[in-house]
Tab-separated table of C-alpha atoms in Angstrom:
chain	number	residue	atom	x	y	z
A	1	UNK	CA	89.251	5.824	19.761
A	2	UNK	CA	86.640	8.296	19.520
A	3	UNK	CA	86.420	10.460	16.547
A	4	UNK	CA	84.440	13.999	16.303
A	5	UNK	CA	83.765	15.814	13.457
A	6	UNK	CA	84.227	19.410	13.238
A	7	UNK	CA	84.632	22.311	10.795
A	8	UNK	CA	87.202	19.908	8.501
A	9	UNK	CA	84.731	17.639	7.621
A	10	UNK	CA	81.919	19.643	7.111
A	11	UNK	CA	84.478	21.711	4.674
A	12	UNK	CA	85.037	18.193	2.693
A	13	UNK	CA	81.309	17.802	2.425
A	14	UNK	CA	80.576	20.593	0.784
A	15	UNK	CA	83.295	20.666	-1.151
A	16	UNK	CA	82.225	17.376	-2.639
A	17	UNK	CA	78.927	18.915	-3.791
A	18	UNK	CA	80.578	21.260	-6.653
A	19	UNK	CA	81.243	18.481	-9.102
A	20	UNK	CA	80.216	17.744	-12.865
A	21	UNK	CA	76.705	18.231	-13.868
A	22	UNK	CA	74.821	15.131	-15.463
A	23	UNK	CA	73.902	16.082	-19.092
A	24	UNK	CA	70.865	18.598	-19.420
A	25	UNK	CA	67.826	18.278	-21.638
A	26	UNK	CA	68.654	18.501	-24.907
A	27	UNK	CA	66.743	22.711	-25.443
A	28	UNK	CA	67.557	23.790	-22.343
A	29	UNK	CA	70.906	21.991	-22.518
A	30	UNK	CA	71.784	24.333	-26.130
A	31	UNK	CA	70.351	27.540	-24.062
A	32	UNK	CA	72.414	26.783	-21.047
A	33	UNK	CA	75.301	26.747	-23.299
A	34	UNK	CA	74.716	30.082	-25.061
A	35	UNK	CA	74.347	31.573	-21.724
A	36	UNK	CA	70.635	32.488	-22.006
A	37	UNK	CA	69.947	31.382	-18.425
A	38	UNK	CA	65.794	32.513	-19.083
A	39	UNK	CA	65.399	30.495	-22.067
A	40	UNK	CA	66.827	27.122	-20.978
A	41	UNK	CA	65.020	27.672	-17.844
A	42	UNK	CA	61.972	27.680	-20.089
A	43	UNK	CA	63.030	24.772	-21.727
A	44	UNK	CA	63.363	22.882	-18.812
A	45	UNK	CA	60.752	23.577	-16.516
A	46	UNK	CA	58.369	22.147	-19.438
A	47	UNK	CA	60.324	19.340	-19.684
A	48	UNK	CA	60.772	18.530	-15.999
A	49	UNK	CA	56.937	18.641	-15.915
A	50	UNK	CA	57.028	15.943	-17.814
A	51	UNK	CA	59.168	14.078	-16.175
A	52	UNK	CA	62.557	14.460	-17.495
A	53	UNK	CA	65.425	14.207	-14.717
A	54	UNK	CA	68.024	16.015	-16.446
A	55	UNK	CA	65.514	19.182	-16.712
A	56	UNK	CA	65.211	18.976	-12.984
A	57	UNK	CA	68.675	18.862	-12.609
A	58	UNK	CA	69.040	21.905	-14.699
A	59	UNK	CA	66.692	23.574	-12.890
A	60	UNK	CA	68.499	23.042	-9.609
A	61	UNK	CA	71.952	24.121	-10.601
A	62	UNK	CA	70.608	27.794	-12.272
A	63	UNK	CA	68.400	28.419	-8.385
A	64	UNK	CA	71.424	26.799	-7.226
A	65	UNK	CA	74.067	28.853	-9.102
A	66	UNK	CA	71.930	32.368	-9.148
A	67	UNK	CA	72.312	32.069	-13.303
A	68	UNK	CA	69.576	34.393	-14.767
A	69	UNK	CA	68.022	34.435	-11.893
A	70	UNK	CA	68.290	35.673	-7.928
A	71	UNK	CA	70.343	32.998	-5.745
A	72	UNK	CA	67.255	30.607	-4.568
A	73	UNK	CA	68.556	27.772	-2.477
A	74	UNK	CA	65.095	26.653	-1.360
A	75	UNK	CA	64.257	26.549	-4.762
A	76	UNK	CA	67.371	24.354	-5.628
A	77	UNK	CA	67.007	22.084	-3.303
A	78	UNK	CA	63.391	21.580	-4.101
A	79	UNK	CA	64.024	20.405	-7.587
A	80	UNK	CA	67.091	18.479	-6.569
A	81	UNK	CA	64.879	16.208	-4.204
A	82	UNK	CA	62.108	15.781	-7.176
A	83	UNK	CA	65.198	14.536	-8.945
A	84	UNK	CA	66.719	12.471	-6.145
A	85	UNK	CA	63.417	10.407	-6.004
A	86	UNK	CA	63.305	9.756	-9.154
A	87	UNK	CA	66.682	8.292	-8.854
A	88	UNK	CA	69.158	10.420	-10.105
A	89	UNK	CA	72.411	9.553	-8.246
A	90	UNK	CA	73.938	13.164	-8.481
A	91	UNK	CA	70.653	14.981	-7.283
A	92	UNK	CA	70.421	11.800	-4.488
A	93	UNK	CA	74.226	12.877	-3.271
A	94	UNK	CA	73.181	16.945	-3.674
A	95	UNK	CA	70.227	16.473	-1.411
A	96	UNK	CA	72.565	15.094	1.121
A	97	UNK	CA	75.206	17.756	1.007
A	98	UNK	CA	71.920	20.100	1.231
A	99	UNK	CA	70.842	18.255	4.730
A	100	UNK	CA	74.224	18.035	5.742
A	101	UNK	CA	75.158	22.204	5.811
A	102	UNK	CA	71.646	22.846	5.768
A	103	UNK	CA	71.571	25.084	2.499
A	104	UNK	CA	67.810	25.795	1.078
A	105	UNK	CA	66.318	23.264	3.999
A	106	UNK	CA	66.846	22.110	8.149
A	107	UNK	CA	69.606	21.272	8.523
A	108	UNK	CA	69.587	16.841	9.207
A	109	UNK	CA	72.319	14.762	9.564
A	110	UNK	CA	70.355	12.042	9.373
A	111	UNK	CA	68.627	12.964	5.967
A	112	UNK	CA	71.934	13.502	4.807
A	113	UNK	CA	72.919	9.719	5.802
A	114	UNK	CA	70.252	8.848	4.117
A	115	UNK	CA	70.254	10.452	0.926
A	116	UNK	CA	73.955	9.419	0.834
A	117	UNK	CA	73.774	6.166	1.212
A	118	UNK	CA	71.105	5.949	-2.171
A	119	UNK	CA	73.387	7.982	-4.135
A	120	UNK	CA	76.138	5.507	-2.878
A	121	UNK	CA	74.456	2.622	-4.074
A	122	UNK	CA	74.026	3.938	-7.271
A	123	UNK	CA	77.753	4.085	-7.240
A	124	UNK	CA	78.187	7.698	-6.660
A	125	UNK	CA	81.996	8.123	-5.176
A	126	UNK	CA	81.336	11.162	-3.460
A	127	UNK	CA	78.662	10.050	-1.541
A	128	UNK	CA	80.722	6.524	-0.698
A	129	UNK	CA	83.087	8.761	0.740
A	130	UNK	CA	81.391	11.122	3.057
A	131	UNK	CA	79.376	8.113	4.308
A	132	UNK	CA	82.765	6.890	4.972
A	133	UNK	CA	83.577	9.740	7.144
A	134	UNK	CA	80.288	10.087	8.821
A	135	UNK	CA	80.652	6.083	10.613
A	136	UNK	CA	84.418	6.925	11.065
A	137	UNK	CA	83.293	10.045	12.485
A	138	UNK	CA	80.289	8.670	14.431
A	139	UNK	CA	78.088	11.084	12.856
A	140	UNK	CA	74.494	11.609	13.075
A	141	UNK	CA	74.161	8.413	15.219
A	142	UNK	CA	75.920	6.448	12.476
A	143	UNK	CA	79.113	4.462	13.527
A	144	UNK	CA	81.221	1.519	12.965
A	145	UNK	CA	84.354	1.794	11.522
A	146	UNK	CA	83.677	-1.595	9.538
A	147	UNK	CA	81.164	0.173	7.777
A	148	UNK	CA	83.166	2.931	7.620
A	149	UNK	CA	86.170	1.210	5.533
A	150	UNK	CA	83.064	-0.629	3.819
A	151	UNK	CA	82.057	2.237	2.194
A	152	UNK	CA	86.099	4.359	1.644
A	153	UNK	CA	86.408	0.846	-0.569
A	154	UNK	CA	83.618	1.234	-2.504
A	155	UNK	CA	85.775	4.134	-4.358
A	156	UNK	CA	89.453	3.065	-3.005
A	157	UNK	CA	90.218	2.510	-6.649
A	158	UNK	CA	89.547	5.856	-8.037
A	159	UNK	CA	89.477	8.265	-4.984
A	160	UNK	CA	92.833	8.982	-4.044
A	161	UNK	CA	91.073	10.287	-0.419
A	162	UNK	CA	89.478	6.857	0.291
A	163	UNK	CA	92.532	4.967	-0.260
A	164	UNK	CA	94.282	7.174	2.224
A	165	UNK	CA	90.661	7.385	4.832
A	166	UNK	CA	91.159	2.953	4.251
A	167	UNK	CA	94.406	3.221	4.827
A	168	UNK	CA	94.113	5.067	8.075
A	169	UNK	CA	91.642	2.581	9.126
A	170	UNK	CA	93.999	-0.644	9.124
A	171	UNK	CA	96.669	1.145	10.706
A	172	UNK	CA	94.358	2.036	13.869
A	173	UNK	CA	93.130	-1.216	13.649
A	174	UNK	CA	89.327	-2.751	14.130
A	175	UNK	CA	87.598	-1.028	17.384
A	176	UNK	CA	84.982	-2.960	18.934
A	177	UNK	CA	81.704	-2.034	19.384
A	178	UNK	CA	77.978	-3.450	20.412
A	179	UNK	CA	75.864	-5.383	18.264
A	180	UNK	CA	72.425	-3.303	17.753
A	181	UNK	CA	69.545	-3.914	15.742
A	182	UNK	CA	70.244	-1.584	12.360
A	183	UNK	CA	67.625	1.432	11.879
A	184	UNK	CA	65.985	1.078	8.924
A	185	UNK	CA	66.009	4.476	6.890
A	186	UNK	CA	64.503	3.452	3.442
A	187	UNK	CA	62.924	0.664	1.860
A	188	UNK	CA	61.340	0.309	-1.161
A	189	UNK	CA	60.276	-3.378	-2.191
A	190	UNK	CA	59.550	-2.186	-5.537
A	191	UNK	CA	58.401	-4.401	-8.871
A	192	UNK	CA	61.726	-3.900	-10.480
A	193	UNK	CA	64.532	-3.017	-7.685
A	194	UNK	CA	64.721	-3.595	-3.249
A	195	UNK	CA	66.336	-0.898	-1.850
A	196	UNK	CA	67.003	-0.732	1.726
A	197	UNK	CA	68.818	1.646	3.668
A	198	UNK	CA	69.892	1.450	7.283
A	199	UNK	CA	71.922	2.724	10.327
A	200	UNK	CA	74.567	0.911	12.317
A	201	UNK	CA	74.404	2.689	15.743
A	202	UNK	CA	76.708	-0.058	17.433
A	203	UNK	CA	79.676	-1.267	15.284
A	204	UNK	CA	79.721	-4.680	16.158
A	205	UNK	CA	78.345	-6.540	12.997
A	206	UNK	CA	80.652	-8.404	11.346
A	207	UNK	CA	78.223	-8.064	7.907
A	208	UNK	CA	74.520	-7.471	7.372
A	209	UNK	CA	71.879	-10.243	6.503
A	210	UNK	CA	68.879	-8.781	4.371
A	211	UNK	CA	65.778	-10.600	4.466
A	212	UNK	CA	63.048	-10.367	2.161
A	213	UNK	CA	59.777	-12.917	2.578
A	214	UNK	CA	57.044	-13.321	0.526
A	215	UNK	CA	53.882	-12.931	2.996
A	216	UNK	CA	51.573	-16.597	3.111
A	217	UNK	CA	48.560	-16.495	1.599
A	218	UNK	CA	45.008	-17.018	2.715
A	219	UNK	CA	44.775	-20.315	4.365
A	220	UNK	CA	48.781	-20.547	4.545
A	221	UNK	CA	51.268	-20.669	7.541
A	222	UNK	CA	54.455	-20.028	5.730
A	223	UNK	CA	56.150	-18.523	2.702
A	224	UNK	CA	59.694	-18.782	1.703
A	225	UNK	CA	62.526	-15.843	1.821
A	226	UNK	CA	62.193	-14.388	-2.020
A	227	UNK	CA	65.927	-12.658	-1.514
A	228	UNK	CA	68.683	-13.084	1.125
A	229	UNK	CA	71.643	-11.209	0.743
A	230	UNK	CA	74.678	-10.144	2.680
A	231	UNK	CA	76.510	-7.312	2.854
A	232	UNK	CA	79.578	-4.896	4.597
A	233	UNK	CA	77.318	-1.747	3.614
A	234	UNK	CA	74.968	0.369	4.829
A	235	UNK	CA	72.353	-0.666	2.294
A	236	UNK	CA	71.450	-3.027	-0.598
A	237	UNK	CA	70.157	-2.050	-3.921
A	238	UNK	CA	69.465	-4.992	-6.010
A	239	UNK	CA	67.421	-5.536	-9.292
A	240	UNK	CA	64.496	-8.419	-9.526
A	241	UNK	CA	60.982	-9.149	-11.017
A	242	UNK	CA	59.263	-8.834	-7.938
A	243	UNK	CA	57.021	-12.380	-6.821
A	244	UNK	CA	53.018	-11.446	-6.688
A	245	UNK	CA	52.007	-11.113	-3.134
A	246	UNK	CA	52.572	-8.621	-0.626
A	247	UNK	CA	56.337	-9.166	0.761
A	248	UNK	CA	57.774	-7.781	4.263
A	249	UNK	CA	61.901	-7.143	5.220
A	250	UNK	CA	64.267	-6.434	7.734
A	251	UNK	CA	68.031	-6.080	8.243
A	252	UNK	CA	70.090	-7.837	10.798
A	253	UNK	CA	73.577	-7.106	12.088
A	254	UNK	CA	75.241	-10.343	12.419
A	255	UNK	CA	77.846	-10.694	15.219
A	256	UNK	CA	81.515	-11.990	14.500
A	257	UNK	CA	81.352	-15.145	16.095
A	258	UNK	CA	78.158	-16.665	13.975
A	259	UNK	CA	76.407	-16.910	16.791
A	260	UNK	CA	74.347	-14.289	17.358
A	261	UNK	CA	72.340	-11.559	15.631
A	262	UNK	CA	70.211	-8.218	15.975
A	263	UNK	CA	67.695	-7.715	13.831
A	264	UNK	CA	65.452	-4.668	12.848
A	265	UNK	CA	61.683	-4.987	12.506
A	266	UNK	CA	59.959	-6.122	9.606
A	267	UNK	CA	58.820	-3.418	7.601
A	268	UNK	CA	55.838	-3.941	4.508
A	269	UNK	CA	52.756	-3.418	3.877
A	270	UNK	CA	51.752	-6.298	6.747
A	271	UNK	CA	52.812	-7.770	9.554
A	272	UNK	CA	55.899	-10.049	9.767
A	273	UNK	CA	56.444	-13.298	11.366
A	274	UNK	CA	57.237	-13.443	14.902
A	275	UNK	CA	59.372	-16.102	14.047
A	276	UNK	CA	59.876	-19.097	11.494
A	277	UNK	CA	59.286	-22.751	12.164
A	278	UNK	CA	59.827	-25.952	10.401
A	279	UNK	CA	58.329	-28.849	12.101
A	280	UNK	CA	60.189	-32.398	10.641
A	281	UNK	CA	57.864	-35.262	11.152
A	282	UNK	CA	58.317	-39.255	10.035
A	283	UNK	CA	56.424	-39.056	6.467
A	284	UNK	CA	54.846	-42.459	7.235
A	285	UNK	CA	53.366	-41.442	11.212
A	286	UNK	CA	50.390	-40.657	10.673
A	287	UNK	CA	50.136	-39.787	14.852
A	288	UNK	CA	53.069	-37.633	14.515
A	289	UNK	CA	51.713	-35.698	11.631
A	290	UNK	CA	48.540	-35.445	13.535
A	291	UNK	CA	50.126	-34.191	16.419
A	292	UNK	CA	52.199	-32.023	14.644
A	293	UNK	CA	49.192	-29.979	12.843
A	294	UNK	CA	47.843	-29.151	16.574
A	295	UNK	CA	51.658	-27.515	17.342
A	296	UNK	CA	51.579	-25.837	14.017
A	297	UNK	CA	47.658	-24.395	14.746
A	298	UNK	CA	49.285	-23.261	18.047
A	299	UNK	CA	52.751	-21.661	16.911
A	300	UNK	CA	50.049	-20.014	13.961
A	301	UNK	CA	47.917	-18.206	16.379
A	302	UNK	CA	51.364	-16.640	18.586
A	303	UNK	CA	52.750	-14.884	15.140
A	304	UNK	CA	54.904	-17.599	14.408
A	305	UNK	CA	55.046	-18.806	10.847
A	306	UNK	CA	55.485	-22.756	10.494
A	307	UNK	CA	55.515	-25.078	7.998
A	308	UNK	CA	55.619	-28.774	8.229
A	309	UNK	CA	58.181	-30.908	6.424
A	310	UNK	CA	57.557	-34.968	6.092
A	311	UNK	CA	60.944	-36.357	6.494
A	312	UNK	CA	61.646	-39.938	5.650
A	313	UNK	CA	65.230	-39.882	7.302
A	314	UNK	CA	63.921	-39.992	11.481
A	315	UNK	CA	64.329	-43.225	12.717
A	316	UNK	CA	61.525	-44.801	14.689
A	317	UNK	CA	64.387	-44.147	18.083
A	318	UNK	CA	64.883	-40.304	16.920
A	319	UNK	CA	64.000	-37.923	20.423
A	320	UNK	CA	61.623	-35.268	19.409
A	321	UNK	CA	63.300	-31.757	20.003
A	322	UNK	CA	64.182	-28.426	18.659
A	323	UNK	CA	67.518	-26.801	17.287
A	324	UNK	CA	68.200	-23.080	17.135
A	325	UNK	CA	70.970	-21.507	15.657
A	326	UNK	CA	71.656	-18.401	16.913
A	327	UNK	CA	71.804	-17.598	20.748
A	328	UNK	CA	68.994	-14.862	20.613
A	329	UNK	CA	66.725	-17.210	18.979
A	330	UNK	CA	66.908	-19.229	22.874
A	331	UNK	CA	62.993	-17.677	23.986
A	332	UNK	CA	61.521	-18.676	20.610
A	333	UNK	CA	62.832	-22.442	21.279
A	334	UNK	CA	61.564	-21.908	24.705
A	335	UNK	CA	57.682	-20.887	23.853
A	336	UNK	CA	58.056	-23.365	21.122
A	337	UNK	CA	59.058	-25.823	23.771
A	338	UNK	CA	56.023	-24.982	26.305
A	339	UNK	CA	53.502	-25.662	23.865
A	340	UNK	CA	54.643	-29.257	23.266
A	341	UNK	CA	54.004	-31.224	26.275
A	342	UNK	CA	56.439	-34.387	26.222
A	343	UNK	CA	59.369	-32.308	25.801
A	344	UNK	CA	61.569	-29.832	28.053
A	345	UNK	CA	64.017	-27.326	28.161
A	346	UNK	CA	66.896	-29.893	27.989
A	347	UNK	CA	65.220	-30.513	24.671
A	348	UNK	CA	66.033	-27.199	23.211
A	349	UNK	CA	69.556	-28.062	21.075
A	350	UNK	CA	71.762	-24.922	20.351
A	351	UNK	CA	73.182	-25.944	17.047
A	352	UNK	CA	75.255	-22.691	14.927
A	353	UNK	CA	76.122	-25.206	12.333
A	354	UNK	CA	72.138	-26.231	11.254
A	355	UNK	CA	72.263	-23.332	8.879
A	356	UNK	CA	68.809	-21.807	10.339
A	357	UNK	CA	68.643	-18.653	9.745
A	358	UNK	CA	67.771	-15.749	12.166
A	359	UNK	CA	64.654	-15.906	14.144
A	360	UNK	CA	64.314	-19.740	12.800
A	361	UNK	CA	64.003	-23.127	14.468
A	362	UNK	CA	63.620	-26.340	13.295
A	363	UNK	CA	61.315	-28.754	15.513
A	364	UNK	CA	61.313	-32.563	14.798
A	365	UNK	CA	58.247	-34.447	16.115
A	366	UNK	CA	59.184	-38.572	16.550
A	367	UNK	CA	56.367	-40.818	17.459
A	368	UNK	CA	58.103	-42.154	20.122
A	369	UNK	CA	57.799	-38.730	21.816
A	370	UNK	CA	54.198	-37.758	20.604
């Protein structure tokens, strides 16, 4: 079923945009409440120069509202974004609505996605819902009706609307889409918080793996994920203490069947891996550990980040080969394959249940095939 969305929704959007203000600056906040529009404007463009969120805020809802001042919806919807990123959840869903009837900027459906789906993870309801309708809708590239009823249950419990939008979803049942790589919108791989934000064009992932990996070092070949997480939504949010070291991320849309994925590109401040390697070698073979630091200098030089593993549990009959867990990963246990001599394409081991993730292989190396 194909969904379009017209005047109705666009109604509900704004609509969603006139609700309760967070609370003001504390000056500006007693001004705005005697009704002397110029004075708490005062008040709160000093404040908001020094940083304060609820004096942007403030300032936003008097260009917004035309109180003691011409109508200025440019104006509003400047301070609303200087709010927004500093991470006000209300200004974050205002800035969509903005984008989305295209009051005091372009109009952008995309933005709008965007600036939704922040405010959503910060729990805002409003902005849950209307990303709810925008992937039931198929809106501004966006849709997958699993994300769709994803996000409607994010708020089912206290939004009348969403349990009715959810509701409406399980009756028409699951639609079937195409597994695409997501479009990363947003990320921010910050000391205290990751926050990612992306677009599911296809509506075929069953969930979403994030990925974030520490980058190796000088003189290193491989550094471990610092964060995996899955998710039904449209974006992760997530407090830590962020690891020293630069760190890269991407997103992939993981099909129902667990056996196959579609992954964005890395984004950071540096490259990311081509792929991931593990090469398992007999921790008493010395020749196979020799052997296997040539393999590893190889995979190194093609993008491919490798690490090798002394295992004492291959026995001295073990074939050499290399297991892949996820059908697109198929040309990375090829290449892998073609720089290894003794082995061959029948060596290359589909195995779903090895628990590699995305992009990964595992290679073991037995002397008896070095």
């Amino acid at each position: 079923m194909t969904r379009r969305a017209g005047p109705a929704l666009r109604a509900c959007l704004f609509a969603f945009a006139l609700g309760p203000s967070a609370a003001f600056a504390q000056d500006g906040a007693a001004a705005f409440a005697a009704k002397d529009y110029a004075a708490a404007a005062e008040f709160w463009r000093a404040e908001a120069e020094q940083g304060s969120v609820d004096a942007m805020l403030g300032l936003a809802r008097l260009a917004d509202r035309g109180l003691g001042q011409a109508r200025d919806p440019a104006g509003a919807f400047a301070w609303y974004l200087r709010a927004a990123e500093a991470g006000s959840a209300e200004a974050q869903f205002n800035v969509g609505v903005l984008y989305d009837i295209g009051t005091g900027t372009a109009r952008d459906a995309g933005a709008a996605t965007l600036w939704y789906t922040r405010a959503a993870l910060r729990g805002n309801l409003r902005a849950q819902y209307n990303l709810g309708l925008i992937y039931s809708f198929g809106a501004a590239g966006a849709k997958s009706d699993a994300v769709a009823a994803a996000w409607f249950a994010q708020g089912a419990n206290d939004l009348p609307a969403a349990r009715d939008k959810l509701a409406e979803l399980a009756r028409e049942g699951a639609l079937t889409g195409e597994l695409n790589a997501p479009a990363l919108r947003f990320s921010d791989l910050g000391t205290e918080a990751v926050e990612l934000v992306w677009i599911d064009r296809g509506g075929g992932a069953s969930e979403f793996l994030v990925e974030v990996v520490g980058v190796p070092g000088q003189g290193d070949a491989f550094a471990e994920p610092r964060l995996m997480r899955r998710t039904s939504l449209s974006g992760l949010l997530e407090p830590w203490e962020a690891p020293a070291g630069p760190l890269v991320a991407r997103v992939s849309a993981l099909g129902p069947d667990g056996e196959s994925y579609a992954a964005s590109s890395w984004t950071g401040d540096v490259p990311g891996p081509d792929g991931r390697a593990t090469l398992h070698v007999d921790a008493g073979d010395d020749r196979a550990a020799g052997f296997a630091g040539l393999v590893a200098a190889d995979l190194a030089a093609g993008g491919i980040w490798v690490r090798i593993e002394p295992d004492g549990a291959i026995a001295a009959d073990d074939r050499s080969g290399v297991r892949y867990g996820y059908r697109e990963d198929a040309d990375l246990a090829r290449a892998v394959i073609g720089l290894i001599p003794v082995l061959t394409e029948a060596d290359a081991v589909f195995a779903p249940e090895a628990g590699l993730l995305p992009g990964e292989i595992a290679v073991r190396i037995a002397a008896s095939r070095s």
